[in-house]
Structures are given as C-alpha cells and as structure tokens.
Amino acid sequence: MITDGKELDAREQALVAVTREAGELAREFFAKPIEIKLKGKQDYITEADGQVERMIISRLKARFPGDAFLGEEGGADGKSDRLWVIDPIDGTANFAHAIPHFCVSIAFMAGSELALGAIAAPMYGELYRARLGRGAFLNDRAMRVTDTDIKQAVVELGWSSRRPVRAYTSLIERVLATGATFLRAGSGALGLAYVAAGRTHGYCELHINSWDTLAGLLMVREAGGWTNDFLGSDGLTRGNAVLACAPGLKDALVAATGVGQANEKLERRIS
Ligand code: IPD
C-alpha cells in the first residue's frame, strides 16, 4: 500500500501526462482509415486499441517498473499492490464508426484503494482527473455532481451484449417509470465523467468491466456523488453492475435499477 504521498504525486503526474498523450494518439488514429474487427457481438476492436494500450504501458513501466497492469486488450501483466487499470479506447464502437464520443480511461489502485483516475476525450479537448480525497477536475475546473428532482433527471443506461436484451429493456422501463429520461451514448467511462461534471444525473449498466469504470467512479465520488460498491464481488477482474448518481437520486435509482441492493435481489430483478 502506498503510504508516501510523494509516490502518489509521481504517479498522478505520470497519469495525467500519459492520458493526454494517449488521447492525442487515439485522435491521430481517428483521422485515418484503420483496421476494424469484431471480437464479440457488437464488441469492436481496432488497430488503435492495441497500439494505444502498448504505448501507455511502456511509458508507465519505464517510470514505475515494479507496478502491475490490467489492460482491456492485453489483460493482466505483473503482480503488485500498485495496479494500473487501462482502457485505451472506451467507446470503441463509436470510434470505429467515426463518432467522436470516445475516450482513454486510466485508473490507479493502491492496494484495495482506488486512488487516481484520468480520462481524455481528445475530440472535445477535455481531460478529466481525480485523486482520492483531493477532488475531481475537468481541465482546470473543479467538478460537482448536479442534484435534481428525479422527474427532471437524465440517466445514462449503458448496454452491452453481456446481459440479456430483456434485462436492458426492463431496466429502461423501470427508470422511465420514475419520471427520469435516459440516453445511451456508448462510452461508460465518459458516461461516468458526465455525471461527475454535472451534465447528467446518473449512469447505470447491468454489467461493465473495471477498465471502463474505475477512473469515472472515482470522479463521481470526488465530485460529491454516490456509487455502488463496484469492486465488491470481484468487480476488478470479472466486472460488475454499476450505478453512480447525484446523492439525492440514490434511493429512487437504487430502487428502480436494483443496483446497490443485495446481489441476490439484483439477480432476481434482471432475470
Ligand atoms: C464499452 C463501452 C460501452 C459500455 C460497454 C463497454 P469499449 O467499452 O464503455 O459504453 O456500455 O459495457 O464494454 O468496448 O468501448 O471499451
């Protein structure tokens, strides 16, 4: 576990620099024709994903050779209580279809503590960052979640083929029944960053991976929001359901989505 603040300072500086650089590299790939493949149903991979991830890991390894890595494309690399969790391009389907809503998302865990997170959305000129106990920022502006009446709330509902379609359509129905509206923009990491920035009021998905969520979850918490215990039940390696929202919407959204309640209840509601 990191007890020395200087060790975390060094990682925070490196994180912000490499996330920015990775965003620029992703932007260069976005501007030219590249190879695109499907690795599963509606699950894309492009040649940019691997190259951006390799660049991030080589930069961080050069500075912190004893640290471990978990990347969306390369999987686990090394064993340490200092762990970097990397999504080189989140919103890959958007990226593959020339839709600019994508980002690079990187989180750093010190032992079991989610300590740092950064997200670059290069087509928007946005860099989001958060450090445990020290707030969350969009470029140089401190972020705060926006509380609102549930009837005026905008909640993003992420979708992937990892859960049955009927679980997703039922989730939409239950969230709409609260009076909130929903959207699906195709990047879980940016969806969470938007909650932190106060642009939307909540983000929910019935299964999502840790590389898509950890940086954004820290941002939501540091911006005054509430999140479920994503890392419980092996969320780091197996993924989990996620719910993040402004605190005043917690009760209504936990009740509507089932996320944040006991796991067995969730299983019952989504099956
Ligand atoms: C996906 C996106 C999407 C979310 C999926 C993720 P990827 O990640 O974050 O918004 O709904 O669960 O798998 O494949 O674009 O890195």
Tab-separated table of C-alpha atoms and ligand atoms in Angstrom:
chain	number	residue	atom	x	y	z
A	1	MET	CA	0.000	0.000	0.000
A	2	ILE	CA	1.328	3.493	-0.806
A	3	THR	CA	1.825	5.481	2.375
A	4	ASP	CA	4.233	8.031	0.929
A	5	GLY	CA	2.359	10.975	-0.662
A	6	LYS	CA	5.331	11.577	-2.966
A	7	GLU	CA	4.896	8.177	-4.583
A	8	LEU	CA	1.294	9.059	-5.362
A	9	ASP	CA	2.258	12.564	-6.547
A	10	ALA	CA	4.675	10.995	-9.037
A	11	ARG	CA	2.005	8.611	-10.308
A	12	GLU	CA	-0.576	11.379	-10.577
A	13	GLN	CA	1.763	13.464	-12.736
A	14	ALA	CA	2.624	10.483	-14.925
A	15	LEU	CA	-1.061	9.522	-15.208
A	16	VAL	CA	-2.155	12.933	-16.429
A	17	ALA	CA	0.714	13.156	-18.929
A	18	VAL	CA	0.226	9.656	-20.373
A	19	THR	CA	-3.568	10.000	-20.573
A	20	ARG	CA	-3.165	13.236	-22.530
A	21	GLU	CA	-0.566	11.653	-24.838
A	22	ALA	CA	-2.751	8.570	-25.362
A	23	GLY	CA	-5.716	10.802	-26.214
A	24	GLU	CA	-3.626	12.524	-28.881
A	25	LEU	CA	-2.509	9.181	-30.314
A	26	ALA	CA	-6.143	7.978	-30.426
A	27	ARG	CA	-7.046	11.226	-32.189
A	28	GLU	CA	-4.402	10.587	-34.865
A	29	PHE	CA	-5.831	7.105	-35.496
A	30	PHE	CA	-9.366	8.540	-35.627
A	31	ALA	CA	-8.346	10.774	-38.533
A	32	LYS	CA	-7.168	7.941	-40.809
A	33	PRO	CA	-8.542	4.673	-42.196
A	34	ILE	CA	-7.732	1.809	-39.807
A	35	GLU	CA	-8.443	-1.895	-39.461
A	36	ILE	CA	-11.633	-2.697	-37.519
A	37	LYS	CA	-12.732	-6.159	-36.291
A	38	LEU	CA	-15.477	-7.612	-34.119
A	39	LYS	CA	-14.268	-9.571	-31.064
A	40	GLY	CA	-17.849	-10.409	-29.999
A	41	LYS	CA	-21.410	-9.349	-30.684
A	42	GLN	CA	-21.340	-5.557	-31.200
A	43	ASP	CA	-17.920	-5.621	-29.477
A	44	TYR	CA	-15.327	-3.887	-31.636
A	45	ILE	CA	-11.566	-3.794	-31.669
A	46	THR	CA	-9.492	-1.543	-33.888
A	47	GLU	CA	-5.767	-1.439	-34.532
A	48	ALA	CA	-5.718	1.750	-32.437
A	49	ASP	CA	-6.783	-0.070	-29.216
A	50	GLY	CA	-3.687	-2.283	-29.064
A	51	GLN	CA	-1.231	0.422	-30.095
A	52	VAL	CA	-2.575	2.995	-27.622
A	53	GLU	CA	-2.557	0.433	-24.778
A	54	ARG	CA	1.020	-0.645	-25.554
A	55	MET	CA	2.177	2.985	-25.572
A	56	ILE	CA	0.521	3.667	-22.185
A	57	ILE	CA	2.035	0.574	-20.572
A	58	SER	CA	5.523	1.187	-21.943
A	59	ARG	CA	5.536	4.786	-20.624
A	60	LEU	CA	4.261	3.776	-17.175
A	61	LYS	CA	6.558	0.723	-16.941
A	62	ALA	CA	9.578	2.869	-17.711
A	63	ARG	CA	8.720	5.140	-14.731
A	64	PHE	CA	7.327	2.515	-12.324
A	65	PRO	CA	8.904	-0.849	-13.233
A	66	GLY	CA	7.514	-2.678	-10.172
A	67	ASP	CA	3.869	-1.736	-10.813
A	68	ALA	CA	1.269	-4.122	-12.262
A	69	PHE	CA	-1.105	-3.521	-15.174
A	70	LEU	CA	-4.579	-4.652	-16.209
A	71	GLY	CA	-5.477	-3.594	-19.745
A	72	GLU	CA	-8.635	-4.181	-21.745
A	73	GLU	CA	-6.653	-5.620	-24.648
A	74	GLY	CA	-3.555	-7.179	-23.039
A	75	GLY	CA	-5.047	-8.443	-19.768
A	76	ALA	CA	-3.013	-8.720	-16.561
A	77	ASP	CA	0.728	-8.017	-16.509
A	78	GLY	CA	2.767	-8.301	-13.288
A	79	LYS	CA	1.795	-8.629	-9.617
A	80	SER	CA	1.907	-5.693	-7.233
A	81	ASP	CA	-0.307	-3.746	-4.855
A	82	ARG	CA	0.260	-0.804	-7.202
A	83	LEU	CA	-2.044	-1.507	-10.138
A	84	TRP	CA	-2.873	0.498	-13.285
A	85	VAL	CA	-6.214	-0.326	-14.948
A	86	ILE	CA	-6.342	0.785	-18.573
A	87	ASP	CA	-8.949	1.198	-21.293
A	88	PRO	CA	-7.037	2.523	-24.323
A	89	ILE	CA	-10.239	3.437	-26.176
A	90	ASP	CA	-13.588	3.392	-24.427
A	91	GLY	CA	-16.481	3.848	-26.806
A	92	THR	CA	-14.728	1.667	-29.389
A	93	ALA	CA	-17.944	1.152	-31.391
A	94	ASN	CA	-18.290	4.944	-31.699
A	95	PHE	CA	-14.602	5.252	-32.641
A	96	ALA	CA	-14.975	2.534	-35.294
A	97	HIS	CA	-17.958	4.373	-36.839
A	98	ALA	CA	-16.249	7.797	-36.882
A	99	ILE	CA	-18.366	9.094	-33.982
A	100	PRO	CA	-16.171	11.341	-31.810
A	101	HIS	CA	-17.650	10.235	-28.461
A	102	PHE	CA	-14.772	8.088	-27.174
A	103	CYS	CA	-12.013	8.442	-24.621
A	104	VAL	CA	-8.920	6.966	-22.989
A	105	SER	CA	-9.517	5.930	-19.366
A	106	ILE	CA	-6.827	5.012	-16.818
A	107	ALA	CA	-7.144	4.352	-13.086
A	108	PHE	CA	-4.536	3.596	-10.432
A	109	MET	CA	-5.191	1.423	-7.378
A	110	ALA	CA	-3.028	1.456	-4.253
A	111	GLY	CA	-3.862	-1.864	-2.605
A	112	SER	CA	-7.643	-2.038	-2.421
A	113	GLU	CA	-7.974	1.737	-2.652
A	114	LEU	CA	-8.997	3.469	-5.874
A	115	ALA	CA	-6.527	6.352	-5.685
A	116	LEU	CA	-6.272	8.067	-9.089
A	117	GLY	CA	-8.220	8.323	-12.316
A	118	ALA	CA	-7.894	10.223	-15.593
A	119	ILE	CA	-9.961	10.308	-18.779
A	120	ALA	CA	-9.050	12.071	-22.031
A	121	ALA	CA	-11.763	12.883	-24.563
A	122	PRO	CA	-9.463	14.143	-27.319
A	123	MET	CA	-12.131	15.196	-29.839
A	124	TYR	CA	-13.653	17.514	-27.218
A	125	GLY	CA	-10.359	18.883	-25.844
A	126	GLU	CA	-11.299	17.534	-22.398
A	127	LEU	CA	-9.100	15.991	-19.735
A	128	TYR	CA	-10.813	14.739	-16.576
A	129	ARG	CA	-8.867	13.731	-13.471
A	130	ALA	CA	-9.468	12.794	-9.844
A	131	ARG	CA	-7.383	11.901	-6.819
A	132	LEU	CA	-8.771	10.284	-3.692
A	133	GLY	CA	-9.574	12.998	-1.135
A	134	ARG	CA	-8.418	15.807	-3.429
A	135	GLY	CA	-11.384	16.364	-5.749
A	136	ALA	CA	-12.154	15.895	-9.428
A	137	PHE	CA	-11.405	18.294	-12.267
A	138	LEU	CA	-12.415	18.834	-15.881
A	139	ASN	CA	-9.415	20.597	-17.431
A	140	ASP	CA	-8.823	23.159	-14.644
A	141	ARG	CA	-12.400	23.398	-13.321
A	142	ALA	CA	-13.456	21.525	-10.173
A	143	MET	CA	-16.382	19.190	-10.920
A	144	ARG	CA	-19.572	18.825	-8.850
A	145	VAL	CA	-22.478	16.482	-9.485
A	146	THR	CA	-25.874	18.125	-10.068
A	147	ASP	CA	-28.781	17.072	-7.892
A	148	THR	CA	-32.241	17.403	-9.336
A	149	ASP	CA	-35.779	16.124	-8.994
A	150	ILE	CA	-35.995	12.574	-10.406
A	151	LYS	CA	-38.632	13.850	-12.866
A	152	GLN	CA	-36.028	16.159	-14.408
A	153	ALA	CA	-33.164	13.685	-14.275
A	154	VAL	CA	-31.161	12.381	-17.248
A	155	VAL	CA	-29.764	8.915	-16.563
A	156	GLU	CA	-27.439	7.143	-18.975
A	157	LEU	CA	-28.186	3.424	-19.281
A	158	GLY	CA	-25.235	1.550	-20.735
A	159	TRP	CA	-25.768	-1.551	-22.839
A	160	SER	CA	-23.575	-4.483	-23.760
A	161	SER	CA	-24.335	-7.970	-25.075
A	162	ARG	CA	-23.014	-9.404	-21.785
A	163	ARG	CA	-26.543	-9.271	-20.328
A	164	PRO	CA	-29.843	-10.392	-21.929
A	165	VAL	CA	-31.681	-7.818	-24.024
A	166	ARG	CA	-34.777	-8.199	-21.851
A	167	ALA	CA	-32.775	-7.187	-18.771
A	168	TYR	CA	-31.840	-3.949	-20.566
A	169	THR	CA	-35.341	-3.169	-21.845
A	170	SER	CA	-36.758	-3.853	-18.390
A	171	LEU	CA	-34.138	-1.505	-16.884
A	172	ILE	CA	-35.220	1.225	-19.324
A	173	GLU	CA	-38.874	0.717	-18.382
A	174	ARG	CA	-38.163	0.874	-14.645
A	175	VAL	CA	-36.028	4.013	-14.934
A	176	LEU	CA	-38.592	5.734	-17.185
A	177	ALA	CA	-41.318	4.867	-14.639
A	178	THR	CA	-39.534	7.097	-12.080
A	179	GLY	CA	-40.094	10.098	-14.367
A	180	ALA	CA	-36.425	10.321	-15.418
A	181	THR	CA	-35.356	10.107	-19.058
A	182	PHE	CA	-32.444	8.074	-20.393
A	183	LEU	CA	-29.755	8.119	-23.027
A	184	ARG	CA	-27.099	5.744	-24.282
A	185	ALA	CA	-24.032	7.409	-25.758
A	186	GLY	CA	-21.726	4.347	-25.975
A	187	SER	CA	-18.843	5.145	-23.608
A	188	GLY	CA	-19.211	4.023	-19.999
A	189	ALA	CA	-16.135	5.974	-18.893
A	190	LEU	CA	-17.397	9.233	-20.418
A	191	GLY	CA	-20.897	8.476	-19.115
A	192	LEU	CA	-19.493	8.438	-15.570
A	193	ALA	CA	-17.350	11.526	-16.189
A	194	TYR	CA	-20.504	13.338	-17.344
A	195	VAL	CA	-22.215	12.509	-14.031
A	196	ALA	CA	-19.189	13.929	-12.177
A	197	ALA	CA	-19.296	17.051	-14.351
A	198	GLY	CA	-22.980	17.579	-13.522
A	199	ARG	CA	-24.061	17.179	-17.156
A	200	THR	CA	-26.167	14.093	-16.483
A	201	HIS	CA	-27.506	12.890	-13.146
A	202	GLY	CA	-26.766	9.180	-13.167
A	203	TYR	CA	-25.151	6.258	-15.001
A	204	CYS	CA	-26.245	2.639	-14.721
A	205	GLU	CA	-25.208	-0.551	-16.502
A	206	LEU	CA	-26.025	-4.134	-15.525
A	207	HIS	CA	-22.523	-5.393	-16.338
A	208	ILE	CA	-19.435	-3.400	-17.182
A	209	ASN	CA	-15.708	-4.023	-16.834
A	210	SER	CA	-13.338	-2.359	-14.394
A	211	TRP	CA	-11.266	-0.668	-17.126
A	212	ASP	CA	-14.417	1.089	-18.369
A	213	THR	CA	-15.453	2.339	-14.932
A	214	LEU	CA	-12.774	2.838	-12.266
A	215	ALA	CA	-11.494	6.266	-13.298
A	216	GLY	CA	-15.040	7.598	-13.733
A	217	LEU	CA	-16.241	6.120	-10.429
A	218	LEU	CA	-13.523	7.969	-8.522
A	219	MET	CA	-14.525	11.168	-10.337
A	220	VAL	CA	-18.176	10.789	-9.349
A	221	ARG	CA	-17.255	10.194	-5.678
A	222	GLU	CA	-14.808	13.084	-5.596
A	223	ALA	CA	-17.421	15.340	-7.234
A	224	GLY	CA	-19.862	14.613	-4.376
A	225	GLY	CA	-21.805	11.765	-5.983
A	226	TRP	CA	-22.752	8.282	-4.792
A	227	THR	CA	-21.626	4.993	-6.351
A	228	ASN	CA	-22.391	1.340	-5.614
A	229	ASP	CA	-19.614	-0.947	-4.382
A	230	PHE	CA	-18.404	-1.821	-7.877
A	231	LEU	CA	-15.221	-3.515	-6.649
A	232	GLY	CA	-17.155	-5.860	-4.332
A	233	SER	CA	-17.760	-9.438	-5.622
A	234	ASP	CA	-14.551	-9.452	-7.683
A	235	GLY	CA	-15.528	-6.415	-9.809
A	236	LEU	CA	-11.896	-5.724	-10.688
A	237	THR	CA	-11.385	-8.921	-12.642
A	238	ARG	CA	-14.941	-10.022	-13.507
A	239	GLY	CA	-16.745	-6.697	-13.889
A	240	ASN	CA	-19.975	-5.868	-12.094
A	241	ALA	CA	-23.156	-3.835	-12.266
A	242	VAL	CA	-22.604	-0.116	-11.824
A	243	LEU	CA	-24.757	2.726	-10.563
A	244	ALA	CA	-23.396	6.231	-9.995
A	245	CYS	CA	-25.541	9.297	-9.396
A	246	ALA	CA	-26.125	12.562	-7.608
A	247	PRO	CA	-26.808	11.745	-3.917
A	248	GLY	CA	-30.418	12.959	-3.945
A	249	LEU	CA	-31.278	10.396	-6.645
A	250	LYS	CA	-29.700	7.410	-4.900
A	251	ASP	CA	-32.833	5.967	-3.286
A	252	ALA	CA	-35.010	6.290	-6.387
A	253	LEU	CA	-32.348	4.862	-8.718
A	254	VAL	CA	-31.295	2.004	-6.424
A	255	ALA	CA	-34.974	1.029	-6.185
A	256	ALA	CA	-35.538	1.321	-9.951
A	257	THR	CA	-32.352	-0.377	-11.134
A	258	GLY	CA	-31.776	-2.915	-8.344
A	259	VAL	CA	-28.072	-1.970	-8.384
A	260	GLY	CA	-26.697	-1.179	-4.936
A	261	GLN	CA	-29.096	-3.592	-3.222
A	262	ALA	CA	-28.100	-7.094	-2.096
A	263	ASN	CA	-26.785	-9.109	-5.060
A	264	GLU	CA	-29.438	-11.841	-4.877
A	265	LYS	CA	-32.147	-9.198	-5.211
A	266	LEU	CA	-30.387	-7.821	-8.298
A	267	GLU	CA	-30.192	-11.271	-9.872
A	268	ARG	CA	-33.932	-11.713	-9.308
A	269	ARG	CA	-34.807	-8.356	-10.847
A	270	ILE	CA	-32.751	-8.674	-14.010
A	271	SER	CA	-33.504	-12.304	-14.842
B	1	IPD	C1	-17.852	-0.459	-23.757
B	1	IPD	C2	-18.410	0.920	-23.585
B	1	IPD	C3	-19.924	0.881	-23.538
B	1	IPD	C4	-20.395	0.027	-22.395
B	1	IPD	C5	-19.844	-1.368	-22.537
B	1	IPD	C6	-18.315	-1.340	-22.647
B	1	IPD	P1	-15.487	-0.428	-25.009
B	1	IPD	O1	-16.439	-0.437	-23.696
B	1	IPD	O2	-17.958	1.514	-22.378
B	1	IPD	O3	-20.447	2.169	-23.345
B	1	IPD	O4	-21.795	0.010	-22.398
B	1	IPD	O5	-20.202	-2.114	-21.391
B	1	IPD	O6	-17.857	-2.651	-22.872
B	1	IPD	O7	-15.646	-1.774	-25.643
B	1	IPD	O8	-15.936	0.657	-25.903
B	1	IPD	O9	-14.101	-0.248	-24.449
